[in-house]
XYZ file of C-alpha atoms in Angstrom:
625
model
C 12.505 -36.768 11.772
C 15.846 -37.494 13.602
C 18.981 -36.597 11.792
C 19.797 -40.069 11.017
C 16.678 -40.672 9.336
C 16.663 -37.335 7.560
C 20.262 -38.257 6.160
C 19.183 -41.728 4.729
C 15.817 -40.597 3.101
C 17.676 -37.715 1.444
C 20.008 -40.336 0.031
C 16.992 -42.696 -1.129
C 14.807 -39.513 -2.515
C 12.191 -40.025 0.246
C 12.940 -36.784 2.286
C 10.337 -34.502 1.055
C 11.057 -31.732 3.761
C 14.948 -31.840 3.341
C 15.276 -28.239 4.432
C 14.526 -29.299 8.031
C 17.846 -30.903 7.857
C 20.267 -29.360 5.204
C 21.047 -25.596 5.449
C 21.337 -23.645 8.762
C 19.242 -24.327 11.948
C 19.411 -23.126 15.456
C 20.840 -26.229 17.511
C 21.729 -27.063 21.152
C 24.988 -28.876 21.622
C 25.651 -29.940 25.372
C 25.147 -26.600 27.008
C 25.627 -24.354 24.014
C 23.187 -22.797 21.756
C 24.333 -21.902 18.315
C 23.655 -22.955 14.609
C 24.605 -26.038 12.658
C 25.206 -25.767 9.053
C 25.205 -28.580 6.702
C 25.806 -28.922 2.886
C 25.666 -31.814 0.389
C 28.916 -31.746 -1.578
C 29.689 -35.447 -1.882
C 33.067 -35.308 -3.907
C 34.786 -32.400 -2.307
C 38.128 -32.601 -0.781
C 37.556 -29.946 1.978
C 34.641 -27.632 2.856
C 34.871 -24.686 5.186
C 32.170 -22.275 6.408
C 32.903 -18.699 5.951
C 30.962 -15.463 6.644
C 30.636 -12.273 8.725
C 31.139 -14.327 11.903
C 34.466 -15.746 10.638
C 35.678 -12.487 9.388
C 35.483 -14.484 6.028
C 38.484 -16.155 5.187
C 40.442 -15.173 8.309
C 38.891 -17.631 10.752
C 37.106 -19.875 8.440
C 35.418 -23.100 9.981
C 36.381 -26.356 8.866
C 33.468 -28.893 8.282
C 33.238 -32.631 8.758
C 31.973 -35.038 6.056
C 29.713 -37.849 6.757
C 29.245 -41.157 5.095
C 26.750 -39.565 2.533
C 28.633 -36.772 1.559
C 27.088 -34.061 3.865
C 29.344 -31.594 5.323
C 28.601 -30.270 8.696
C 29.894 -27.672 11.443
C 28.317 -26.329 14.591
C 29.346 -22.818 15.742
C 28.059 -20.332 18.378
C 29.492 -17.561 16.540
C 26.762 -16.970 14.004
C 23.735 -14.773 14.546
C 20.712 -14.110 12.515
C 21.170 -11.743 9.796
C 24.703 -12.397 9.177
C 26.186 -13.426 5.626
C 27.802 -16.707 5.127
C 29.019 -19.079 2.031
C 30.734 -22.269 1.827
C 34.463 -22.508 0.443
C 34.696 -25.767 -1.480
C 38.018 -27.311 -2.340
C 37.244 -29.504 -5.415
C 39.192 -32.839 -6.386
C 41.399 -30.704 -8.855
C 42.744 -28.487 -5.908
C 40.617 -25.727 -7.144
C 38.854 -23.415 -4.238
C 35.468 -21.899 -4.998
C 33.050 -19.942 -2.988
C 29.555 -21.624 -3.250
C 25.962 -20.440 -2.081
C 23.980 -22.602 0.612
C 21.350 -24.301 -1.781
C 19.013 -24.736 1.149
C 19.310 -20.918 2.513
C 15.860 -19.285 3.606
C 17.354 -15.960 2.420
C 20.036 -14.243 0.364
C 21.479 -10.786 0.444
C 20.523 -8.117 -2.066
C 21.803 -8.575 -5.484
C 24.506 -8.416 -6.954
C 25.718 -10.227 -3.834
C 24.933 -13.835 -3.483
C 25.814 -14.686 0.110
C 23.199 -16.761 2.208
C 21.733 -15.174 5.167
C 21.540 -16.761 8.603
C 17.752 -16.987 9.225
C 15.517 -18.691 11.741
C 12.216 -19.703 10.029
C 9.610 -18.471 12.212
C 6.296 -20.226 12.380
C 3.519 -17.757 11.185
C 0.058 -17.849 12.929
C -2.133 -17.961 9.897
C -5.610 -16.191 9.689
C -6.711 -17.547 6.356
C -8.430 -20.494 7.693
C -11.829 -19.618 5.970
C -10.081 -19.487 2.493
C -8.207 -22.637 2.996
C -11.318 -24.583 4.449
C -13.222 -23.232 1.315
C -10.400 -24.247 -1.166
C -10.434 -27.668 0.328
C -14.152 -28.085 0.149
C -14.789 -26.624 -3.378
C -11.496 -27.065 -5.215
C -10.980 -25.303 -8.355
C -11.909 -27.441 -11.204
C -15.755 -26.252 -11.341
C -15.116 -22.956 -10.252
C -14.129 -19.682 -11.969
C -10.364 -19.322 -12.552
C -9.310 -15.973 -14.028
C -5.651 -15.396 -13.419
C -3.642 -12.148 -13.418
C -0.097 -12.869 -14.478
C 2.475 -10.422 -12.766
C 6.035 -9.700 -12.882
C 6.747 -8.491 -9.438
C 9.837 -6.174 -10.366
C 7.912 -4.338 -13.059
C 4.329 -4.044 -12.128
C 4.783 -0.699 -10.491
C 7.813 1.532 -9.482
C 8.190 4.448 -7.113
C 9.328 7.754 -8.073
C 12.750 6.952 -7.658
C 12.583 4.045 -10.165
C 12.569 1.239 -7.485
C 10.262 -1.707 -8.053
C 7.454 -2.123 -5.370
C 8.337 -4.583 -2.818
C 5.670 -7.111 -1.223
C 4.659 -4.510 1.368
C 3.811 -2.074 -1.238
C 2.344 -4.675 -3.741
C 0.016 -5.828 -0.792
C -1.025 -2.063 -0.431
C -1.544 -1.397 -4.086
C -1.830 -4.647 -6.097
C -4.505 -6.460 -4.002
C -6.975 -3.764 -4.261
C -6.469 -3.596 -8.054
C -7.166 -7.321 -8.121
C -10.395 -6.869 -6.390
C -11.337 -3.731 -8.543
C -10.511 -6.016 -11.757
C -12.463 -9.040 -10.104
C -9.578 -11.470 -10.807
C -9.817 -14.902 -8.967
C -5.932 -15.379 -8.783
C -2.860 -13.775 -9.134
C 0.127 -15.544 -10.506
C 3.786 -14.322 -10.027
C 6.779 -15.051 -12.369
C 9.275 -16.891 -10.069
C 9.705 -15.417 -6.486
C 12.551 -17.664 -5.670
C 16.107 -16.124 -5.427
C 17.885 -15.458 -8.738
C 20.946 -13.612 -9.530
C 20.053 -11.723 -12.476
C 16.582 -9.833 -13.018
C 17.048 -10.170 -16.755
C 16.308 -13.852 -16.570
C 12.788 -12.731 -15.184
C 13.322 -15.219 -12.591
C 13.587 -18.440 -14.578
C 17.079 -19.142 -13.734
C 17.191 -19.803 -10.160
C 19.865 -20.272 -7.412
C 17.710 -20.444 -4.223
C 14.833 -22.764 -4.291
C 13.839 -22.069 -0.754
C 14.753 -18.573 -0.460
C 12.273 -15.559 -1.370
C 14.029 -13.149 -3.780
C 15.298 -10.323 -1.491
C 14.561 -7.490 -4.285
C 10.903 -8.226 -3.378
C 11.313 -7.881 0.426
C 11.285 -10.574 3.338
C 9.867 -13.923 3.386
C 7.532 -12.693 6.063
C 6.293 -9.942 3.647
C 5.236 -12.602 0.981
C 3.610 -14.553 3.886
C 1.504 -11.492 4.726
C 0.842 -10.791 1.160
C -0.652 -14.234 0.470
C -2.747 -14.050 3.876
C -4.138 -10.548 2.658
C -5.108 -12.115 -0.801
C -6.916 -14.891 0.986
C -8.775 -12.472 3.289
C -9.828 -10.814 -0.033
C -10.796 -14.330 -1.623
C -7.773 -14.182 -4.114
C -5.763 -17.179 -4.812
C -1.891 -16.862 -5.157
C 0.073 -19.062 -7.811
C 3.710 -18.904 -8.283
C 5.933 -20.111 -10.989
C 8.294 -22.636 -10.171
C 11.470 -24.101 -12.248
C 12.461 -27.612 -11.484
C 14.000 -28.269 -15.006
C 17.074 -25.990 -15.009
C 19.025 -23.669 -13.066
C 21.676 -20.842 -13.119
C 25.041 -21.841 -14.579
C 26.735 -19.270 -12.185
C 29.734 -20.954 -10.842
C 28.934 -19.720 -7.047
C 25.446 -21.345 -7.278
C 24.467 -24.742 -7.772
C 26.568 -25.324 -10.889
C 28.782 -28.280 -10.465
C 28.821 -27.846 -6.721
C 31.616 -29.851 -5.475
C 33.543 -29.903 -8.658
C 31.600 -32.761 -10.092
C 28.154 -32.945 -11.650
C 26.028 -32.773 -8.380
C 22.609 -31.384 -9.315
C 23.101 -31.676 -13.029
C 23.522 -34.783 -15.423
C 26.723 -36.675 -15.527
C 26.383 -36.398 -19.403
C 27.528 -32.801 -20.433
C 25.306 -32.727 -23.263
C 22.315 -33.404 -21.166
C 23.602 -31.125 -18.538
C 23.850 -28.216 -20.841
C 20.797 -26.215 -21.829
C 22.283 -24.559 -24.736
C 19.357 -22.427 -25.609
C 18.836 -20.744 -22.197
C 22.532 -20.738 -21.129
C 21.488 -23.005 -18.003
C 22.110 -26.369 -16.601
C 19.414 -29.236 -16.377
C 18.733 -30.998 -13.212
C 19.382 -34.757 -13.122
C 15.866 -35.589 -12.449
C 16.641 -39.425 -11.819
C 19.150 -38.626 -8.893
C 17.429 -39.447 -5.516
C 18.927 -36.538 -3.897
C 17.880 -34.040 -6.644
C 14.348 -35.400 -6.381
C 14.271 -34.975 -2.477
C 15.668 -31.387 -3.206
C 13.099 -30.405 -5.836
C 9.991 -32.155 -4.061
C 10.990 -30.472 -0.849
C 11.260 -26.959 -2.427
C 7.722 -27.563 -4.215
C 6.242 -28.326 -0.728
C 7.953 -25.787 0.963
C 6.153 -23.095 -0.919
C 2.864 -24.714 -0.565
C 3.224 -25.187 3.260
C 5.294 -22.293 4.338
C 3.623 -19.630 2.282
C 0.091 -21.108 1.896
C 0.261 -20.502 -1.918
C -2.598 -22.102 -4.040
C -0.691 -23.584 -6.830
C 2.585 -23.911 -8.786
C 2.939 -23.366 -12.488
C 5.821 -25.694 -13.452
C 7.920 -23.900 -16.100
C 9.517 -25.450 -19.310
C 7.918 -28.954 -18.933
C 8.435 -29.765 -22.791
C 12.260 -29.055 -22.140
C 12.166 -31.585 -19.211
C 10.123 -34.280 -21.088
C 11.884 -34.604 -24.332
C 15.666 -35.165 -24.934
C 15.803 -33.522 -28.176
C 13.571 -30.423 -27.305
C 16.580 -28.073 -26.736
C 19.530 -27.200 -28.819
C 22.570 -29.481 -28.943
C 23.406 -33.206 -29.345
C 21.341 -35.775 -27.754
C 21.234 -39.530 -27.232
C 18.000 -41.676 -27.476
C 16.689 -43.393 -24.392
C 17.147 -46.983 -23.636
C 14.052 -47.756 -26.016
C 15.280 -45.791 -28.707
C 12.824 -42.770 -28.232
C 13.094 -39.129 -27.362
C 11.382 -39.115 -24.025
C 13.124 -38.276 -20.961
C 12.049 -41.300 -18.846
C 13.526 -39.918 -15.647
C 11.757 -36.483 -15.864
C 8.500 -38.330 -16.777
C 8.829 -40.423 -13.573
C 9.928 -37.389 -11.595
C 6.808 -35.308 -12.752
C 4.572 -38.003 -12.079
C 5.964 -38.502 -8.511
C 5.848 -34.606 -7.888
C 2.131 -34.422 -8.868
C 1.289 -37.587 -6.820
C 3.220 -36.285 -3.716
C 1.551 -32.856 -3.752
C -2.030 -34.204 -4.541
C -1.845 -36.850 -1.893
C -0.972 -34.258 0.716
C -2.919 -31.144 -0.919
C -5.572 -32.383 -3.350
C -6.694 -28.823 -3.591
C -3.545 -27.114 -4.608
C -3.427 -26.321 -8.333
C -0.644 -27.806 -10.500
C -0.143 -26.013 -13.890
C 2.160 -27.384 -16.559
C 3.592 -25.039 -19.134
C 4.012 -27.572 -22.067
C 3.831 -26.900 -25.740
C 3.636 -30.627 -27.225
C 0.737 -33.035 -27.585
C 2.413 -36.359 -27.301
C 2.505 -37.228 -23.411
C -0.878 -36.644 -21.666
C -0.356 -33.823 -19.127
C -3.551 -33.706 -17.143
C -4.604 -37.453 -17.337
C -4.415 -39.392 -14.259
C -1.128 -41.218 -13.609
C -2.898 -44.668 -13.428
C -3.980 -43.908 -17.175
C -0.606 -42.870 -17.989
C -0.872 -39.206 -17.837
C 1.510 -36.954 -15.559
C -1.349 -35.886 -13.134
C -1.265 -32.247 -13.531
C -4.571 -30.256 -12.920
C -3.969 -27.957 -16.040
C -1.844 -27.448 -19.000
C -1.329 -24.352 -20.950
C -3.078 -24.183 -24.281
C -0.281 -23.033 -26.326
C -1.756 -24.255 -29.611
C -4.974 -22.443 -29.002
C -2.768 -19.204 -28.094
C -0.837 -19.089 -31.280
C -3.854 -19.806 -33.419
C -5.986 -17.261 -31.909
C -3.325 -14.357 -31.839
C -2.465 -15.155 -35.428
C -6.130 -14.938 -36.366
C -6.863 -11.864 -34.627
C -3.824 -9.957 -36.279
C -4.973 -10.810 -39.628
C -6.815 -8.552 -41.827
C -10.603 -9.296 -41.673
C -10.796 -9.470 -45.386
C -8.631 -12.553 -45.287
C -10.234 -14.354 -42.080
C -12.788 -16.125 -43.999
C -9.730 -18.310 -45.492
C -8.281 -18.913 -42.084
C -11.454 -19.338 -40.192
C -10.288 -22.836 -38.966
C -7.544 -20.846 -36.854
C -10.772 -19.811 -34.794
C -12.482 -23.142 -34.542
C -9.928 -25.682 -34.544
C -9.526 -25.834 -30.892
C -13.175 -27.104 -30.626
C -12.016 -30.366 -31.804
C -9.363 -30.966 -28.851
C -10.619 -28.578 -26.054
C -11.206 -31.335 -23.735
C -8.287 -33.425 -24.584
C -6.737 -32.067 -21.701
C -7.778 -29.677 -18.845
C -6.522 -26.360 -20.100
C -5.652 -22.888 -19.334
C -6.092 -20.264 -22.156
C -2.815 -18.195 -21.746
C -2.097 -14.515 -22.962
C 1.273 -14.556 -21.115
C 4.213 -12.688 -20.713
C 5.816 -14.658 -23.575
C 3.553 -13.131 -26.244
C 4.563 -9.580 -25.461
C 8.348 -9.405 -25.736
C 11.237 -9.953 -28.026
C 9.450 -8.079 -30.885
C 6.079 -9.787 -30.699
C 4.114 -6.619 -29.935
C 1.841 -5.964 -27.125
C -1.413 -7.829 -26.959
C -3.105 -4.699 -28.180
C -0.665 -3.982 -30.735
C -1.110 -7.391 -32.420
C -4.709 -6.464 -33.081
C -5.764 -5.398 -36.809
C -6.601 -1.964 -37.795
C -6.372 1.652 -36.585
C -6.443 2.447 -32.837
C -10.411 2.267 -32.510
C -10.322 -1.246 -34.399
C -7.500 -2.275 -32.349
C -9.517 -1.802 -29.185
C -12.679 -3.237 -30.618
C -10.543 -6.157 -31.696
C -9.000 -6.546 -28.149
C -12.285 -6.604 -26.531
C -13.561 -9.124 -28.848
C -10.415 -11.390 -28.145
C -10.699 -11.220 -24.395
C -14.550 -11.873 -24.655
C -13.780 -15.000 -26.867
C -10.968 -16.160 -24.154
C -13.823 -15.878 -21.491
C -16.360 -17.864 -23.485
C -14.026 -20.532 -24.751
C -13.871 -23.644 -22.391
C -10.890 -23.505 -20.156
C -9.572 -21.435 -17.158
C -8.010 -17.926 -18.036
C -4.844 -16.004 -17.736
C -3.871 -12.485 -18.891
C -0.565 -10.908 -18.538
C -0.427 -7.433 -16.723
C -0.806 -4.381 -18.898
C -3.077 -6.267 -21.437
C -6.118 -5.492 -19.265
C -6.009 -1.904 -20.227
C -4.468 -2.308 -23.671
C -0.973 -1.173 -23.112
C 0.566 -0.441 -26.483
C 4.203 -0.780 -25.996
C 5.900 -4.209 -25.334
C 6.576 -5.421 -21.763
C 9.957 -4.129 -20.366
C 11.240 -6.295 -17.459
C 13.411 -3.208 -16.012
C 10.517 -0.678 -16.146
C 6.954 -0.426 -14.738
C 3.771 -0.930 -17.040
C 2.602 2.166 -18.935
C 0.235 3.320 -16.498
C 0.233 6.860 -17.944
C -1.790 5.086 -20.828
C -4.651 5.352 -18.465
C -4.847 9.343 -19.139
C -6.206 8.020 -22.600
C -9.990 7.675 -22.708
C -9.883 4.457 -24.679
C -7.429 2.918 -22.193
C -9.344 3.767 -19.266
C -12.583 2.386 -20.956
C -10.504 -0.799 -21.887
C -9.701 -1.097 -18.099
C -13.179 -0.786 -17.070
C -14.313 -3.423 -19.888
C -11.756 -6.018 -18.421
C -13.175 -5.675 -14.943
C -16.870 -5.822 -16.162
C -15.920 -9.126 -18.402
C -14.083 -10.597 -15.299
C -17.159 -9.991 -13.031
C -19.317 -11.248 -15.944
C -17.323 -14.418 -16.147
C -17.628 -15.102 -12.412
C -21.319 -14.424 -12.243
C -22.493 -16.884 -15.096
C -21.515 -20.348 -13.956
C -22.318 -21.402 -17.636
C -18.771 -20.352 -18.414
C -16.996 -22.392 -15.839
C -19.173 -25.159 -14.327
C -18.694 -27.570 -17.186
C -15.226 -26.616 -18.329
C -13.845 -29.934 -19.091
C -16.509 -31.891 -21.150
C -18.950 -31.227 -24.172
C -21.793 -31.160 -21.719
C -20.599 -27.472 -21.231
C -20.581 -26.203 -24.862
C -22.918 -26.456 -27.913
C -21.682 -25.210 -31.205
C -24.352 -23.360 -33.067
C -22.294 -22.338 -36.257
C -18.610 -22.831 -36.735
C -18.913 -22.932 -40.598
C -19.746 -19.241 -41.355
C -16.492 -18.317 -42.720
C -17.923 -16.332 -45.446
C -19.345 -13.768 -42.875
C -16.615 -14.716 -40.309
C -19.291 -15.013 -37.603
C -18.809 -17.841 -35.024
C -21.693 -18.899 -32.380
C -21.983 -21.390 -29.560
C -23.611 -21.911 -26.214
C -22.142 -22.420 -22.915
C -24.109 -24.423 -20.496
C -24.204 -25.085 -16.751
C -25.478 -28.298 -15.070
C -29.148 -27.454 -15.220
C -29.090 -26.775 -18.925
C -29.249 -22.879 -18.456
C -27.315 -21.251 -21.524
C -25.334 -18.392 -22.631
C -25.534 -17.711 -26.393
C -22.343 -16.226 -27.580
C -21.796 -14.908 -31.104
C -18.585 -13.235 -32.264
C -18.314 -10.992 -35.397
C -14.899 -11.219 -36.778
C -15.193 -8.478 -39.407
C -15.749 -4.480 -38.984
C -19.277 -4.946 -40.820
C -22.429 -4.518 -38.443
C -24.868 -7.314 -39.570
C -28.444 -6.190 -39.038
C -31.207 -8.815 -38.774
C -28.543 -11.457 -38.098
C -30.367 -14.658 -37.763
C -28.995 -17.980 -36.049
C -30.588 -21.061 -34.840
C -30.850 -21.471 -30.955
C -31.472 -24.727 -28.888
C -34.449 -23.137 -26.644
C -37.488 -21.324 -27.328
C -38.124 -18.211 -25.429
C -37.307 -14.512 -25.044
C -33.809 -13.828 -25.360
C -31.745 -10.791 -23.601
C -28.477 -9.476 -24.551
C -26.615 -9.353 -21.520
C -22.986 -8.464 -22.821
C -21.993 -6.355 -25.844
C -18.220 -5.504 -26.462
C -19.214 -2.431 -28.410
C -21.349 -0.341 -25.741
C -20.095 3.209 -25.562
C -18.863 2.713 -21.837
C -16.342 0.158 -23.216
C -14.956 2.386 -26.125
C -17.599 1.279 -28.675
C -20.330 3.215 -30.423
C -23.558 1.488 -29.029
C -25.790 3.594 -26.630
C -28.111 0.857 -25.903
C -28.248 -2.979 -26.079
C -30.223 -4.875 -28.533
C -33.876 -5.180 -27.341
C -35.427 -8.250 -25.827
C -36.028 -10.659 -28.791
C -38.399 -13.534 -29.042
C -37.291 -16.602 -31.067
C -39.313 -17.690 -34.253
C -40.378 -21.153 -35.026
C -38.675 -21.794 -38.321
C -35.917 -24.676 -39.176
C -32.371 -23.304 -39.309
C -29.741 -26.112 -39.700
C -30.536 -28.717 -37.090
C -32.555 -26.139 -34.997
C -36.300 -25.247 -34.966
C -35.971 -22.099 -33.233
C -34.030 -18.992 -34.553
C -33.104 -15.455 -33.112
C -32.435 -12.608 -34.982
C -30.796 -9.307 -33.789
C -27.926 -6.744 -34.888
C -24.671 -8.140 -34.433
C -22.055 -5.100 -33.786
C -19.114 -4.667 -35.971
C -15.989 -6.549 -34.730
C -17.884 -7.241 -31.886
C -19.431 -10.145 -29.468
C -22.766 -10.194 -28.339
C -23.903 -12.570 -25.636
C -27.569 -13.433 -24.938
C -29.551 -15.000 -22.070
C -32.917 -16.470 -21.955
C -35.252 -13.928 -20.116
C -38.295 -16.363 -20.108
C -38.697 -19.771 -21.580
C -41.356 -20.841 -23.721
C -42.893 -24.446 -24.265
């Protein structure tokens, strides 16, 4: 695309690779080779380029504004690796130093200067993975996601977080050992404050320098793909940091944010909201999303805080209804539809996930059916109900059994991911293990039961780091996980349990082949509140089944009987209370034949011992006619 067309389509919102025009690029002018710098600041009075190559303010370079409000300068003085910023004179006469919104790299924090960087084209070696991804997709495949905060997974002996090179050396083998299908990173884009966990961004095209170089992340993704692991990244198109040297009021007027100050201010998060109806902002954000997909070969984006984008009254502060008198943000809805349509037109096998907490706008329905076109939505309602249930004293669970079963009424209303995410293990909410009822033994039993229920319930799976081995303390963003917990036998066995459970999930297509309709599940008994036992079957396309039975009390139930849909000899294939997992069972239940006798709507029954506070999963060893 030539410069004239790139500029025009930026103004119309049709330029979806605007980073090829704006920002800094090696350029040839007449016989000279140098760099051209371009920045959009439509209402600035003057703009200068300053940096290492201008001795900063001493020899600042004046930039020339074109008719679309983009300022440009060419210089032969800049070389790769040097730092630079823009010096912007606002209409008020105030001078302010600003970042380059299209920079590919920034200096290490606390500095915010951009880095002159040539974007090298990588020769990728992950063609086999990309071909399989295109052929098989993800809808009818196992998806078990390990959510990671790169800054706090592990730290070295000096207390420094692992960068991408060290994560490649240590995290990828760990993912393989734990049998996860995907890793999801909290935002890796440049952000000025680690305390924000990456959710208040400044550089939408820049890899955060804390984690290394952009090339390091490319190498990490490639190595994941060579090991059959997908990579997802959180992305934040709703709001951005309000730091004065970043995107905020870039030229002195609302540029990336809304004109209306009430809509621009995100009071609850101390951030600013993107004006999603503005053409240039749409071009900027669409380009950012595609850049991460194309330049880094990532397999999906989790779009953060979609509810805050969709509803005018979602955040704190005053608000005005839309033109129809409702609370929907019409511009945001249009933008999100355009986002999913654009990405899926180009990359239908890339996973688009919405973190969305309401139930009014259909998130994963097709756009032509008035949905937003996402592939998945986090099932926040399920997560809240389930965690409340598992934290409750088992003696009271019979009165709140609907917390466990209500999700079966709506579990196919959307395409869901079942998340136990970072949000649930901070701010006094306690770790996932610490939420469980009872003493230490029963907490581990409850956690094993919980994770097994997550795996057996329809929907893709997500678990935040540390929960896989039952870390007791809450997550701390500025410290590594409590790896010393693994010196404890119960934590060590919990780690082994999670790895075994993940492999069990991957090995049994009944748990993922029909994840989006009622063909994949048959409820056996969701009404046994008095004993607090839940039972259901998961089924594949051939009708093969797994019988999943959950005992929600610390009472072992011998000769427990339920109806089953198929006659035959059943074999227990998973039991959360085995001694190798931290339980007390030395052996599985013996193979058991069904009996012909009525039980509710079934003509066959199966009787066995149901472990206390445990889950028991059965498979047909041999069918009988």
